mmCIF file of C-alpha atoms in Angstrom:
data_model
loop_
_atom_site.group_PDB
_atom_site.id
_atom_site.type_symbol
_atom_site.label_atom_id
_atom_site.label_comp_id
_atom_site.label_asym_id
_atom_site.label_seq_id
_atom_site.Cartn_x
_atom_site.Cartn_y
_atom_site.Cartn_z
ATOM 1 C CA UNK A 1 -30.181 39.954 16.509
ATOM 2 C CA UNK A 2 -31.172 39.781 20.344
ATOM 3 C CA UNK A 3 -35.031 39.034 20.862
ATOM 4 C CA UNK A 4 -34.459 40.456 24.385
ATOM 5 C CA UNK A 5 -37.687 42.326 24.352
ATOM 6 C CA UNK A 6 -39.461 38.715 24.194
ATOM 7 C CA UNK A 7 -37.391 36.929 26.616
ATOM 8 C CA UNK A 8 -38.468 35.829 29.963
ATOM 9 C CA UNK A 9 -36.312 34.399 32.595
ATOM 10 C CA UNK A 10 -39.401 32.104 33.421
ATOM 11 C CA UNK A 11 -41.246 30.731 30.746
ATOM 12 C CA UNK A 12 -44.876 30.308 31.209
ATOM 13 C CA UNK A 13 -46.417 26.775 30.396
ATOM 14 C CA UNK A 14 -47.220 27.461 26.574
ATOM 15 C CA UNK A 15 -43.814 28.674 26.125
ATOM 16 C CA UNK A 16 -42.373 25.157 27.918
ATOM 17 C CA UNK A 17 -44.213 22.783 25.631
ATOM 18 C CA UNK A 18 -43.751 24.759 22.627
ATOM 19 C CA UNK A 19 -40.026 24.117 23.874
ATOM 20 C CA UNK A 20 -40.556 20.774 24.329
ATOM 21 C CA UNK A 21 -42.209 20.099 20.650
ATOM 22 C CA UNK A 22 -39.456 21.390 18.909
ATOM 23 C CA UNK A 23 -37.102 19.495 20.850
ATOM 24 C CA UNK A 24 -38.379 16.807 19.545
ATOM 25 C CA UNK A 25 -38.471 17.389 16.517
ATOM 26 C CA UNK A 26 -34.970 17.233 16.839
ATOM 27 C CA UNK A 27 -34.154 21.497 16.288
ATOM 28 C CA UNK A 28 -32.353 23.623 18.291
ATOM 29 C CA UNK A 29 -34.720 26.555 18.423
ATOM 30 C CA UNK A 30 -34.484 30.428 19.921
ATOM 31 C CA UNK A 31 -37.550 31.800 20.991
ATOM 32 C CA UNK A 32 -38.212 34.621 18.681
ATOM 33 C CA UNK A 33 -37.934 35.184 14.779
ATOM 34 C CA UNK A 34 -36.306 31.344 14.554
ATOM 35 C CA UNK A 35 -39.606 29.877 15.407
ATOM 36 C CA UNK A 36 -40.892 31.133 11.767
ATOM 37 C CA UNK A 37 -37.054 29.564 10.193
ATOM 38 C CA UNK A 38 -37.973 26.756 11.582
ATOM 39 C CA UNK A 39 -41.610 26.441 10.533
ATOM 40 C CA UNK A 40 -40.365 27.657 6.957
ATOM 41 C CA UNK A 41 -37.771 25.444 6.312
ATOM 42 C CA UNK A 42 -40.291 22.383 7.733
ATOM 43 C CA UNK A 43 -42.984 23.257 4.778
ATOM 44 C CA UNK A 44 -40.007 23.400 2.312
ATOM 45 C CA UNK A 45 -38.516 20.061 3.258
ATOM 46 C CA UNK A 46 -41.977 18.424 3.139
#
């Protein structure tokens, strides 16, 4: 599903470090509905 609607060709700060926090976390993350995956599958893990 494209989140095209969302996307920005230049992110603003927030969106950079929000970048940068999942990176290292160690996920490969799309801005968009993945965000919530990822935050999902993080409270299931733990």
């Amino acid at each position: 599903r494209k989140t095209s609607g969302y996307f920005r060709p230049s992110l603003g700060k927030e969106e950079n470090r929000m970048l940068l926090l999942t990176r290292r976390e160690g996920e490969n993350i799309m801005i968009g509905d993945a965000i919530q995956f990822q935050v999902l599958s993080v409270s299931e893990g733990a």
